[in-house]
Every structure is written in structure tokens, then in C-alpha cells.
Amino acid sequence: MHLRRLLRKAVLQAALGLLGALVLWPPAAPAQEEVTSSIRRYRERELSTGYYEEYEVKPRRVRPFVGAPEVVRRYPSVTPYRPRAAVEPNVRSRMEDSHAGIQFYELRRCEECHVEEAKHSHTTRGNLTCRQCHGGEPIAGINYYYSPLNPIRRHAYVCSKCHEGANISFATYLVHEPKAGDPATRKTFASLYYSNWFMYLLIVGTLAFFGLHTLIWVGKESYHAMREKMKPEPQAKSPPEKPEPEEPENE
Amino acid sequence: MNDQVRIVRFNIFDRVFHVFIMVTFLIQAVTGMGRLLYATSWGKFVVNLFGGYGGATTVHNTVGILMIIGFVIHIAYVLAKVEWKSWRKSLFDADSLVPQRADVVHLGQKVRWFFGMGPPPAFDRWTYWEKFDYWAVFWGLPLLAITGLPLMYPLAASRIMPGWVLNVLVLFHRAEALLAMLYIFIIHFTIGHLRRGMFPMNECMFAGSVELEKEREEKPLWIARLEEEGRLEEAIVPGPPYWYRVMYFIFGYTALIVGLYLLLTIIIYRNYIEWH
């Protein structure tokens, strides 16, 4: 008896202690490092340097006060001094080193500036890295004459690394496709823009029409059933509530 | 339910086609959604059930080709069913699924009935929403096939069309698939399961037969026509056996749960769905 009570007390105390530990234990915190995406890692670089970016400590720094054309500005610049603003916008796509002159470039990652470009199916699904197509440093602009991504040789130098037998037509597939709903797409990729509108209207129209149809129908049937139930019993002389369609007009 | 008089509504071919499209559609929906949402943990989980991204793609492509074959067989079946000697009558009589002027009239009557402005329409064998269900699949399936085949063989496709056309085809494929899923999981399921009088399940597509008395209310013109032509007696069939009912209830509810789960996924991950 005594032993049993003791045991029970011990178990109870242990359970309470565990509960207290669970409550008081500090929540799981990430280590003092910023784990970056498992998808967008630079496999080749990792292999060659032995430096795994998944566990890389990124410096906590504010955006440097430097601007560059074509670069998405995530934060407004504090200083209005932008010496490169006068540079012609598309020139970087024709440069041998398209990122030449960008300060602290080596400390930054592609998707910090190329936010939208990093979200496409070759990356998110195919697990490709930017550099597997755009090449190593210095990354040439896609219109630079000797760039592997120059449209005259893109199919042979880049696409066919995976898609064996890719031709020029195949290479016109837009990997970084514009957003179909974006008004700017009407000029850059009209067929995508209008297809998007067509399908959008089709989906919204079909669902709106048949959704409303079904909703009203189910509601009306429930309403009729409720009224049937609430109707008082002795009502012999009144005509039936639901009109019977004796003479259909459609035939 | 077996003590009621039942008449035949769907023959064995119709029922097999329906089960076939149910199974293949749900497989395509699961493998397609998993790959569409591959950037999310849900997508990775679903895709890994099929052995990874490549496995899910292989399943999706294979089942897609199966669906195309099934569709071709269905067209052959439909063409064989039409009596070509009197094709005009055969295509446009009340037993045909071809949309007719009466369907527009019925829709108008139904809308008026919705707002208490008239009696409900008296239907013949097929109501207009049943016809829409049929033709929605009939145009959705070729669209998905025509857009899906070039995506399945992009290298061959880019020889006969510019590669950027594939960008547009992806948009059509995803948008149409999304429309099909939303329509089936919201509207078709509501009409088939949730309507008053249908509630646990509308069994006629599995049992193949319907209760005569119920149909007299729902589709009076059909029953009147059968009686007039003296075909009512030969349409009477025995009800489905108990074991068969248990089977199709389990099957139907499995499909329902998978569909609703996918619908929930679409709602939860709506911000991750990009149809272009």
C-alpha cells in the first residue's frame, strides 16, 4: 500500500515536472545563423570551396548607399546620389561583366536584387541555380556577344545541357516569363496577356454563374422543405403549396 | 431502397466511363497540384508519394495518355450510338445530350422559379446542368490534351511551333485544370451529394437505375414519354445488390474526400498558385 502510494506520487511529480519543463523551457530558436533556402543554393560553388551556404552567416548590414540601373530597389535610397542613374538602362545586358561596378557585389546573393527572376520553375522545381545557366563570375550579360546565353547560341550552350537536341525554336521558351496579369505584358508578350484574360473570364464566369445557380437552388429547396415542415396539419381546403407543372410551356 | 420500382438510366458503358474519368481525373489533380505547389511543403509531400518530382511527372503523363485513349474510345462509342440513317432525329431527340432550345427555356424557367415567379421546369431525360456537366468535360479534356501533349514532348513540339508557345500552353493547361477542379469539387459535388433528397449520395451513376416515383417528380416528361411509348415496363430493373452499394459508397466517398482535400489545399495555398 505504502509503496503504491509512493509510486503514484513519484509519477505524478514527474509528470508535473515534465509539464513545467515544457512550459518554462525556452522555445526552439534558430541558431545564430541565417539558413537560406535549400533550393537556391550554389552547388558548384559549395563543392569547389567546401563552404556550404546553407550554414553561412550573412552579415547584418543595411543596404549600401549605391544604386545601379536595372536593380530592384527594395529600400528607398537614403542618399539621392546615384552616379549610375544616367547610364543607359539596357547596357548591362551587353556587358562582359554585367555586374561590374556594383559595390559589395561579392557579399550579396542573386535573388536579393533579382527577386522575381529567382521564382521560376527551373529553380523551384528543377532545382537549378542561377549560375548553372548564366555561368560563373564574371556573369556576362545575355546579349554580350560571347555570352553562352546569347540567343544565337543559347540552345546549344545552355538549353541542351539538359534538353538534349534543343533547337533555336526551343530556346525561345521564356524561362523568366513576365507576369501574365501585368499590364506591361500586353506589349512584351501579348498572346500570354490575352490568354490570361480569356481564361480568367472563363473561370470567373463559369464559377459565378453555376455557383450562384447552385447556391440559390440549394437554398430554395431548403426553404421549401422548411415551410413544408412548419405548415400546420389541417389544411384540406387550401391548394397545395408547390405548384405542379401540369402544362409545360416549353414543348 | 430496393423495395421501390427502379428504371434504368445509365448503361454499363456510361458507368464505366464515369468511374474511369473519376479515377484518372483525381490522379491528375493530385499529381498536378503536387507539382504546381512543389515550392511548398505540401507539394513536396504529395510529390514524394509518387517517388519524387520525376515520378509524379511520369504518373501525370501516363495517366494523361490513358485519358486521351479513354476519350477516343468514348467518341467511338458515342458515334456508334447515333443512328446515322435518321441522324437529325437521333441527335436532337430528348434522349440526346446535344443542347437544344428546350434547355434554354428550362434555364429561364428555373431562374424564374428561383425568384418565385413561376413553376419549376418540367425536365425530360437530361436537365441542362447535366448536359453542361457532360460538355464541360467534353471540351475540357481535349483542351488539356492539346496543351498537355506539347508540354510532354517539348522538343518535338518546338519543331512545329515556336518555343514561346509553350509558355502560353502552360497557362491554358493550368487554368483549365484549375477550373475543372473548382467546378467538380464545388458545384458537381454539391449537386451530386448535398442537394436535398440526394444527401448521402446520388447513386444513379453507380447503380445505373433510379427510383421511378422520384423521377416522376424530377423528370416528369421523361417518364411520361416512356409510358406513352410503352417502354416503361422494359426499363424496369432490379435494384443494385447490397455488396455493390457498399462498394460504390466507399468508392464515392473516397473520391469526395480526396476532392475536398484538394479544394482545401487550393484555398490554403491560393497565394502559391500561379497559372502562368
Coordinates of C-alpha atoms in Angstrom, one line a residue:
Chain A
M1 CA 0.0 0.0 0.0
H2 CA 2.6 2.4 1.1
L3 CA 4.8 1.6 -1.9
R4 CA 2.0 2.1 -4.3
R5 CA 1.1 5.5 -2.9
L6 CA 4.8 6.5 -3.1
L7 CA 5.0 5.3 -6.7
R8 CA 1.9 7.2 -7.6
K9 CA 3.3 10.3 -6.0
A10 CA 6.5 9.9 -7.9
V11 CA 4.8 9.5 -11.2
L12 CA 2.6 12.5 -10.5
Q13 CA 5.6 14.6 -9.6
A14 CA 7.5 13.5 -12.7
A15 CA 4.5 14.4 -14.9
L16 CA 4.1 17.8 -13.2
G17 CA 7.8 18.4 -13.6
L18 CA 7.7 17.5 -17.3
L19 CA 4.8 19.8 -17.8
G20 CA 6.6 22.6 -16.0
A21 CA 9.7 22.0 -18.1
L22 CA 7.6 22.1 -21.2
V23 CA 6.0 25.4 -20.2
L24 CA 9.2 27.0 -18.9
W25 CA 11.6 25.7 -21.5
P26 CA 12.7 28.4 -23.9
P27 CA 11.2 27.9 -27.3
A28 CA 13.3 26.4 -30.0
A29 CA 15.3 29.2 -31.5
P30 CA 17.2 29.2 -34.7
A31 CA 20.9 29.0 -34.3
Q32 CA 22.8 32.2 -34.6
E33 CA 22.9 31.9 -38.3
E34 CA 20.6 32.6 -41.2
V35 CA 19.7 29.4 -43.0
T36 CA 19.0 30.3 -46.6
S37 CA 16.7 28.4 -48.9
S38 CA 17.5 24.8 -49.6
I39 CA 16.5 25.3 -53.2
R40 CA 18.6 28.2 -54.3
R41 CA 22.0 27.1 -53.2
Y42 CA 25.0 27.3 -55.4
R43 CA 26.0 23.7 -55.6
E44 CA 29.1 24.1 -57.8
R45 CA 30.4 26.9 -55.6
E46 CA 29.8 24.8 -52.5
L47 CA 31.6 21.9 -53.9
S48 CA 34.6 23.9 -55.0
T49 CA 35.0 25.9 -51.9
G50 CA 33.7 23.5 -49.3
Y51 CA 31.8 26.4 -48.0
Y52 CA 28.2 25.5 -47.5
E53 CA 25.9 28.4 -47.9
E54 CA 23.1 26.8 -46.0
Y55 CA 25.1 27.5 -42.9
E56 CA 26.6 30.7 -44.0
V57 CA 26.3 33.6 -41.6
K58 CA 25.1 36.5 -43.5
P59 CA 26.3 39.9 -42.3
R60 CA 23.6 42.0 -40.9
R61 CA 24.1 45.1 -42.8
V62 CA 21.9 47.7 -44.3
R63 CA 21.7 48.2 -48.0
P64 CA 24.8 50.1 -49.1
F65 CA 24.2 53.5 -50.4
V66 CA 24.8 52.7 -54.0
G67 CA 22.5 52.4 -56.9
A68 CA 22.6 50.7 -60.2
P69 CA 20.3 50.6 -63.1
E70 CA 18.1 47.5 -63.6
V71 CA 18.4 46.7 -60.0
V72 CA 15.2 46.3 -58.0
R73 CA 15.3 48.8 -55.2
R74 CA 13.9 47.1 -52.2
Y75 CA 14.6 50.0 -49.9
P76 CA 14.5 53.6 -50.8
S77 CA 17.9 55.0 -51.1
V78 CA 18.8 57.3 -48.3
T79 CA 21.1 59.5 -50.4
P80 CA 20.0 60.8 -53.7
Y81 CA 23.5 60.4 -55.1
R82 CA 23.2 57.8 -57.8
P83 CA 26.1 58.2 -60.2
R84 CA 24.9 55.4 -62.5
A85 CA 21.4 56.6 -63.0
A86 CA 22.5 58.3 -66.2
V87 CA 23.7 55.1 -67.7
E88 CA 21.5 53.7 -70.5
P89 CA 19.2 51.1 -68.9
N90 CA 19.9 48.1 -71.0
V91 CA 23.6 48.4 -71.3
R92 CA 24.2 45.8 -68.6
S93 CA 22.7 43.1 -70.7
R94 CA 25.5 43.7 -73.2
M95 CA 28.4 43.9 -70.8
E96 CA 31.0 41.2 -70.4
D97 CA 30.7 41.6 -66.6
S98 CA 27.1 42.6 -66.2
H99 CA 27.6 43.4 -62.5
A100 CA 30.7 45.5 -62.9
G101 CA 30.8 48.4 -60.5
I102 CA 28.2 47.2 -58.1
Q103 CA 29.7 47.7 -54.7
F104 CA 29.7 44.9 -52.2
Y105 CA 28.6 42.7 -55.1
E106 CA 30.5 39.7 -53.7
L107 CA 28.7 39.8 -50.4
R108 CA 25.3 39.6 -52.0
R109 CA 23.1 36.9 -53.5
C110 CA 21.4 36.9 -56.8
E111 CA 17.9 36.9 -55.5
E112 CA 18.4 39.9 -53.3
C113 CA 18.2 42.1 -56.4
H114 CA 16.6 39.7 -58.9
V115 CA 13.6 39.0 -56.8
E116 CA 11.2 37.9 -59.5
E117 CA 13.7 36.3 -61.7
A118 CA 14.5 33.8 -58.9
K119 CA 11.0 32.5 -58.8
H120 CA 10.5 30.3 -61.9
S121 CA 10.0 26.6 -62.4
H122 CA 13.6 25.8 -63.4
T123 CA 14.7 26.9 -60.0
T124 CA 11.8 26.0 -57.8
R125 CA 11.1 22.6 -59.4
G126 CA 14.2 21.8 -61.4
N127 CA 16.5 22.7 -58.5
L128 CA 18.7 24.7 -60.9
T129 CA 20.9 27.5 -59.7
C130 CA 21.3 30.8 -61.5
R131 CA 24.9 30.1 -62.3
Q132 CA 24.1 26.8 -64.0
C133 CA 22.7 28.7 -66.9
H134 CA 24.1 32.2 -66.5
G135 CA 27.7 31.0 -65.9
G136 CA 30.2 31.8 -63.3
E137 CA 31.8 35.1 -62.4
P138 CA 32.0 37.4 -64.1
I139 CA 28.5 36.8 -65.3
A140 CA 28.1 38.1 -68.8
G141 CA 25.0 39.9 -69.9
I142 CA 22.8 37.7 -72.0
N143 CA 23.3 40.0 -75.0
Y144 CA 27.1 40.1 -74.7
Y145 CA 28.4 38.6 -77.9
Y146 CA 30.4 35.8 -76.3
S147 CA 27.8 35.0 -73.6
P148 CA 26.6 31.4 -73.6
L149 CA 23.1 32.8 -73.2
N150 CA 23.3 35.0 -76.3
P151 CA 20.2 34.0 -78.3
I152 CA 22.4 32.9 -81.2
R153 CA 23.9 30.0 -79.2
R154 CA 21.7 29.7 -76.2
H155 CA 20.0 26.5 -77.4
A156 CA 23.4 24.8 -77.9
Y157 CA 25.4 26.1 -75.0
V158 CA 22.7 26.2 -72.2
C159 CA 19.4 24.5 -73.0
S160 CA 20.9 21.4 -74.5
K161 CA 22.9 20.7 -71.3
C162 CA 19.7 19.1 -70.0
H163 CA 17.3 19.2 -73.0
E164 CA 19.2 17.1 -75.4
G165 CA 18.6 18.2 -79.0
A166 CA 17.3 21.7 -78.2
N167 CA 17.0 24.0 -81.2
I168 CA 16.6 27.7 -81.6
S169 CA 12.9 27.5 -81.5
F170 CA 13.0 25.6 -78.3
A171 CA 15.3 28.2 -76.8
T172 CA 12.6 30.9 -77.4
Y173 CA 10.7 29.5 -74.4
L174 CA 10.8 32.2 -71.8
V175 CA 12.3 30.9 -68.6
H176 CA 11.9 34.2 -66.8
E177 CA 8.4 34.8 -68.2
P178 CA 6.7 38.1 -67.4
K179 CA 3.6 38.1 -65.2
A180 CA 0.7 37.3 -67.4
G181 CA -1.6 39.7 -65.5
D182 CA 0.8 42.6 -65.6
P183 CA -0.4 45.4 -67.9
A184 CA 3.2 45.7 -69.2
T185 CA 2.9 42.2 -70.6
R186 CA 0.4 43.4 -73.2
K187 CA 3.4 44.9 -75.0
T188 CA 6.1 42.4 -74.3
F189 CA 4.1 39.1 -74.6
A190 CA 0.6 39.9 -76.0
S191 CA -0.6 36.3 -76.5
L192 CA 0.2 35.4 -72.9
Y193 CA -1.6 38.5 -71.7
Y194 CA -4.8 37.9 -73.7
S195 CA -4.8 34.2 -73.0
N196 CA -4.7 35.1 -69.3
W197 CA -7.6 37.4 -69.6
F198 CA -9.6 34.8 -71.6
M199 CA -9.0 32.0 -69.0
Y200 CA -9.6 34.4 -66.2
L201 CA -13.0 35.5 -67.6
L202 CA -13.9 31.8 -68.4
I203 CA -13.2 30.7 -64.8
V204 CA -14.8 33.6 -63.1
G205 CA -17.8 33.4 -65.4
T206 CA -18.4 29.7 -65.1
L207 CA -18.0 29.6 -61.4
A208 CA -20.0 32.7 -60.8
F209 CA -22.9 31.5 -62.9
F210 CA -23.1 27.9 -61.7
G211 CA -22.0 28.8 -58.2
L212 CA -24.9 31.2 -57.8
H213 CA -27.2 28.8 -59.6
T214 CA -26.3 26.0 -57.2
L215 CA -26.4 28.3 -54.1
I216 CA -29.9 29.7 -54.9
W217 CA -31.2 26.2 -55.8
V218 CA -30.0 24.6 -52.6
G219 CA -31.3 27.5 -50.6
K220 CA -34.6 27.4 -52.3
E221 CA -35.1 23.7 -51.7
S222 CA -34.2 24.0 -48.1
Y223 CA -36.6 26.9 -47.8
H224 CA -39.4 24.9 -49.3
A225 CA -38.7 21.9 -47.1
M226 CA -38.7 24.1 -44.0
R227 CA -42.0 25.6 -45.0
E228 CA -43.5 22.2 -45.5
K229 CA -42.4 21.2 -42.1
M230 CA -43.7 24.4 -40.4
K231 CA -47.1 24.2 -42.2
P232 CA -50.0 23.4 -39.8
E233 CA -51.5 20.0 -40.4
P234 CA -55.3 20.6 -41.0
Q235 CA -55.3 22.5 -44.3
A236 CA -57.6 20.5 -46.5
K237 CA -59.2 23.3 -48.4
S238 CA -56.1 25.3 -49.3
P239 CA -54.4 24.4 -52.6
P240 CA -51.0 22.6 -52.5
E241 CA -48.1 25.0 -51.8
K242 CA -45.9 23.6 -54.5
P243 CA -47.5 24.2 -57.9
E244 CA -47.5 21.1 -60.0
P245 CA -46.3 21.7 -63.6
E246 CA -49.3 20.3 -65.4
E247 CA -48.9 22.2 -68.6
P248 CA -45.2 22.7 -69.5
E249 CA -44.8 25.7 -71.8
N250 CA -41.6 24.7 -73.5
E251 CA -42.9 22.0 -75.8
Chain B
M1 CA -34.5 1.4 -51.3
N2 CA -34.7 -1.9 -53.1
D3 CA -38.4 -2.2 -52.5
Q4 CA -39.1 0.7 -54.9
V5 CA -39.6 0.2 -58.6
R6 CA -36.4 1.3 -60.4
I7 CA -35.9 2.1 -64.0
V8 CA -32.6 2.1 -65.9
R9 CA -30.9 5.4 -66.6
F10 CA -27.2 4.6 -67.3
N11 CA -25.9 1.6 -69.1
I12 CA -22.7 -0.2 -68.1
F13 CA -20.6 1.8 -70.6
D14 CA -21.8 5.1 -69.1
R15 CA -21.0 3.9 -65.6
V16 CA -17.5 2.6 -66.5
F17 CA -16.7 5.8 -68.3
H18 CA -17.7 7.8 -65.3
V19 CA -15.6 5.7 -62.9
F20 CA -12.7 5.9 -65.3
I21 CA -12.9 9.7 -65.5
M22 CA -13.2 9.9 -61.7
V23 CA -10.1 7.9 -61.1
T24 CA -7.9 9.4 -63.8
F25 CA -9.1 13.0 -63.0
L26 CA -8.3 12.6 -59.3
I27 CA -4.8 11.2 -60.1
Q28 CA -4.2 14.1 -62.5
A29 CA -5.4 16.5 -59.9
V30 CA -3.2 15.2 -57.2
T31 CA 0.0 14.8 -59.3
G32 CA -0.7 18.2 -61.0
M33 CA -1.3 20.1 -57.8
G34 CA 1.6 18.5 -56.1
R35 CA 3.9 19.7 -58.8
L36 CA 2.3 23.1 -59.1
L37 CA 2.9 23.6 -55.4
Y38 CA 6.3 22.0 -55.3
A39 CA 7.8 25.0 -53.7
T40 CA 5.6 24.3 -50.6
S41 CA 6.0 21.6 -48.1
W42 CA 2.6 20.2 -49.1
G43 CA 3.7 19.9 -52.7
K44 CA 6.9 18.1 -51.7
F45 CA 5.0 15.7 -49.5
V46 CA 2.5 14.9 -52.2
V47 CA 5.1 14.6 -54.9
N48 CA 7.2 12.3 -52.8
L49 CA 4.2 9.9 -52.5
F50 CA 4.8 9.3 -56.2
G51 CA 8.5 8.9 -55.9
G52 CA 9.7 12.5 -56.3
Y53 CA 9.1 15.1 -59.0
G54 CA 10.1 12.9 -61.8
G55 CA 7.8 10.1 -60.6
A56 CA 4.9 12.4 -60.2
T57 CA 5.5 13.7 -63.7
T58 CA 5.7 10.2 -65.1
V59 CA 2.4 9.3 -63.5
H60 CA 0.8 12.5 -64.7
N61 CA 1.9 11.9 -68.3
T62 CA 1.0 8.3 -68.3
V63 CA -2.5 8.8 -66.9
G64 CA -2.9 11.7 -69.4
I65 CA -2.3 9.4 -72.3
L66 CA -4.7 6.9 -70.7
M67 CA -7.3 9.7 -70.6
I68 CA -6.7 10.5 -74.2
I69 CA -7.2 6.8 -75.1
G70 CA -10.4 6.7 -73.0
F71 CA -11.7 9.8 -74.7
V72 CA -11.1 8.4 -78.1
I73 CA -12.9 5.2 -77.1
H74 CA -15.8 7.3 -75.7
I75 CA -16.1 9.2 -79.0
A76 CA -16.2 5.9 -80.9
Y77 CA -18.9 4.7 -78.5
V78 CA -20.9 7.8 -79.0
L79 CA -20.6 7.7 -82.8
A80 CA -21.7 4.1 -82.8
K81 CA -24.7 5.0 -80.7
V82 CA -26.0 7.6 -83.1
E83 CA -28.4 6.2 -85.6
W84 CA -26.9 7.7 -88.7
K85 CA -29.8 6.9 -91.0
S86 CA -32.0 9.3 -89.1
W87 CA -29.2 11.3 -87.7
R88 CA -31.2 14.5 -87.3
K89 CA -33.8 12.9 -85.1
S90 CA -31.2 10.8 -83.3
L91 CA -29.0 13.8 -82.4
F92 CA -31.8 16.1 -81.4
D93 CA -34.4 13.9 -79.7
A94 CA -35.0 14.1 -76.0
D95 CA -32.7 11.1 -75.2
S96 CA -29.8 13.0 -76.7
L97 CA -27.3 15.1 -74.8
V98 CA -27.0 17.7 -77.5
P99 CA -28.0 21.1 -76.2
Q100 CA -31.4 22.1 -77.6
R101 CA -33.7 25.1 -77.4
A102 CA -35.7 23.4 -74.6
D103 CA -32.6 23.7 -72.4
V104 CA -32.5 27.5 -72.7
V105 CA -36.2 27.5 -72.0
H106 CA -35.7 25.3 -68.9
L107 CA -32.9 27.6 -67.7
G108 CA -35.2 30.6 -68.0
Q109 CA -38.0 28.7 -66.1
K110 CA -35.6 27.6 -63.4
V111 CA -34.3 31.2 -62.9
R112 CA -37.9 32.4 -62.7
W113 CA -38.7 29.6 -60.2
F114 CA -35.6 30.7 -58.1
F115 CA -37.3 34.1 -57.6
G116 CA -40.8 32.7 -57.1
M117 CA -42.0 33.9 -60.5
G118 CA -43.3 30.6 -61.9
P119 CA -43.4 26.8 -61.7
P120 CA -40.2 24.8 -61.8
P121 CA -39.4 23.5 -65.3
A122 CA -40.5 20.0 -66.3
F123 CA -37.5 18.1 -67.4
D124 CA -37.1 15.3 -69.9
R125 CA -34.3 12.8 -69.6
W126 CA -31.4 15.2 -69.3
T127 CA -31.5 18.5 -67.4
Y128 CA -29.5 21.4 -68.7
W129 CA -27.0 21.2 -65.9
E130 CA -26.4 17.5 -66.5
K131 CA -25.8 18.4 -70.2
F132 CA -23.4 21.2 -69.1
D133 CA -21.5 18.7 -66.9
Y134 CA -21.1 16.4 -69.9
W135 CA -20.0 19.1 -72.3
A136 CA -17.7 20.7 -69.8
V137 CA -15.7 17.5 -69.7
F138 CA -16.0 17.1 -73.4
W139 CA -14.3 20.4 -74.1
G140 CA -12.0 20.4 -71.1
L141 CA -10.5 17.1 -71.9
P142 CA -9.3 17.9 -75.4
L143 CA -8.1 21.3 -74.3
L144 CA -6.0 19.7 -71.6
A145 CA -4.8 17.0 -74.0
I146 CA -3.9 19.5 -76.8
T147 CA -2.0 21.7 -74.3
G148 CA -0.6 18.8 -72.4
L149 CA 0.9 16.8 -75.2
P150 CA 3.3 19.5 -76.4
L151 CA 4.4 20.1 -72.8
M152 CA 5.0 16.4 -72.5
Y153 CA 7.2 16.4 -75.6
P154 CA 8.6 20.0 -75.7
L155 CA 11.5 19.2 -78.1
A156 CA 9.3 17.6 -80.7
A157 CA 6.7 20.4 -80.2
S158 CA 9.2 23.2 -80.7
R159 CA 9.9 21.8 -84.2
I160 CA 6.4 22.6 -85.3
M161 CA 5.7 25.7 -83.2
P162 CA 7.9 28.4 -81.7
G163 CA 9.1 27.6 -78.2
W164 CA 7.4 30.5 -76.6
V165 CA 4.0 29.0 -77.5
L166 CA 4.8 26.5 -74.6
N167 CA 4.6 29.5 -72.2
V168 CA 1.0 30.1 -73.4
L169 CA 0.1 26.4 -73.3
V170 CA 1.2 26.1 -69.7
L171 CA -1.1 28.9 -68.9
F172 CA -4.0 27.3 -70.6
H173 CA -3.3 23.9 -69.1
R174 CA -3.1 25.2 -65.5
A175 CA -6.1 27.5 -65.8
E176 CA -8.3 24.9 -67.4
A177 CA -7.2 22.3 -64.8
L178 CA -8.0 24.7 -62.0
L179 CA -11.4 25.5 -63.5
A180 CA -12.2 21.8 -63.8
M181 CA -11.1 21.1 -60.2
L182 CA -13.1 24.0 -58.8
Y183 CA -16.2 23.1 -60.8
I184 CA -16.1 19.5 -59.9
F185 CA -15.2 19.9 -56.2
I186 CA -17.7 22.8 -55.6
I187 CA -20.6 22.5 -58.0
H188 CA -20.7 18.9 -59.2
F189 CA -20.2 17.7 -55.6
T190 CA -22.9 19.9 -54.3
I191 CA -25.4 18.8 -56.9
G192 CA -24.4 15.1 -56.5
H193 CA -24.2 14.9 -52.8
L194 CA -25.5 17.9 -50.9
R195 CA -28.9 18.6 -52.6
R196 CA -31.9 17.9 -50.5
G197 CA -33.2 14.4 -51.4
M198 CA -29.7 13.5 -52.7
F199 CA -27.9 13.8 -49.4
P200 CA -25.7 11.0 -48.7
M201 CA -25.1 10.4 -52.4
N202 CA -26.8 10.5 -55.7
E203 CA -26.4 6.8 -56.6
C204 CA -27.8 6.7 -60.1
M205 CA -24.4 7.0 -61.8
F206 CA -23.1 3.9 -59.9
A207 CA -26.3 1.9 -59.6
G208 CA -27.4 2.8 -63.1
S209 CA -31.0 2.9 -62.1
V210 CA -33.3 5.5 -60.4
E211 CA -36.5 5.2 -58.4
L212 CA -39.5 5.6 -60.6
E213 CA -41.5 7.7 -58.2
K214 CA -38.7 10.1 -57.5
E215 CA -38.1 10.6 -61.2
R216 CA -41.8 11.2 -61.8
E217 CA -41.2 14.4 -59.8
E218 CA -37.8 15.3 -61.0
K219 CA -38.2 14.5 -64.7
P220 CA -41.9 14.1 -65.4
L221 CA -41.6 14.4 -69.2
W222 CA -39.2 11.5 -69.4
I223 CA -41.5 9.2 -67.5
A224 CA -44.5 10.4 -69.5
R225 CA -42.6 9.7 -72.7
L226 CA -41.6 6.2 -71.6
E227 CA -45.2 5.5 -70.7
E228 CA -46.5 6.9 -73.9
E229 CA -44.1 4.8 -76.0
G230 CA -44.8 1.8 -73.9
R231 CA -41.2 1.4 -72.9
L232 CA -41.7 1.8 -69.2
E233 CA -42.1 -1.9 -68.5
E234 CA -38.9 -2.9 -70.2
A235 CA -37.0 -0.1 -68.4
I236 CA -37.7 -1.6 -65.0
V237 CA -34.7 -3.2 -63.5
P238 CA -33.9 -4.7 -60.1
G239 CA -32.0 -2.5 -57.7
P240 CA -28.3 -2.8 -57.0
P241 CA -27.2 -5.6 -54.7
Y242 CA -26.2 -4.8 -51.2
W243 CA -22.5 -5.5 -51.6
Y244 CA -22.3 -3.4 -54.7
R245 CA -23.9 -0.5 -52.9
V246 CA -21.4 -0.8 -50.1
M247 CA -18.6 -0.8 -52.6
Y248 CA -19.7 2.3 -54.5
F249 CA -20.4 4.2 -51.3
I250 CA -16.9 3.6 -50.2
F251 CA -15.5 4.5 -53.6
G252 CA -17.6 7.6 -53.9
Y253 CA -16.8 8.9 -50.5
T254 CA -13.1 8.2 -51.0
A255 CA -13.3 10.4 -54.2
L256 CA -15.3 13.0 -52.3
I257 CA -12.7 13.2 -49.5
V258 CA -9.8 13.4 -52.0
G259 CA -11.6 16.2 -53.9
L260 CA -12.5 18.2 -50.8
Y261 CA -8.9 17.8 -49.5
L262 CA -7.7 19.2 -52.8
L263 CA -10.2 22.0 -52.6
L264 CA -9.0 22.9 -49.2
T265 CA -5.4 22.8 -50.5
I266 CA -6.3 25.2 -53.3
I267 CA -7.9 27.6 -50.7
I268 CA -5.0 27.3 -48.3
Y269 CA -2.2 27.7 -50.9
R270 CA -4.1 30.1 -53.2
N271 CA -1.2 32.6 -53.0
Y272 CA 1.2 30.0 -54.2
I273 CA -0.8 29.0 -57.3
E274 CA 0.4 30.7 -60.4
W275 CA -1.3 29.7 -63.5
H276 CA 1.2 31.3 -65.8

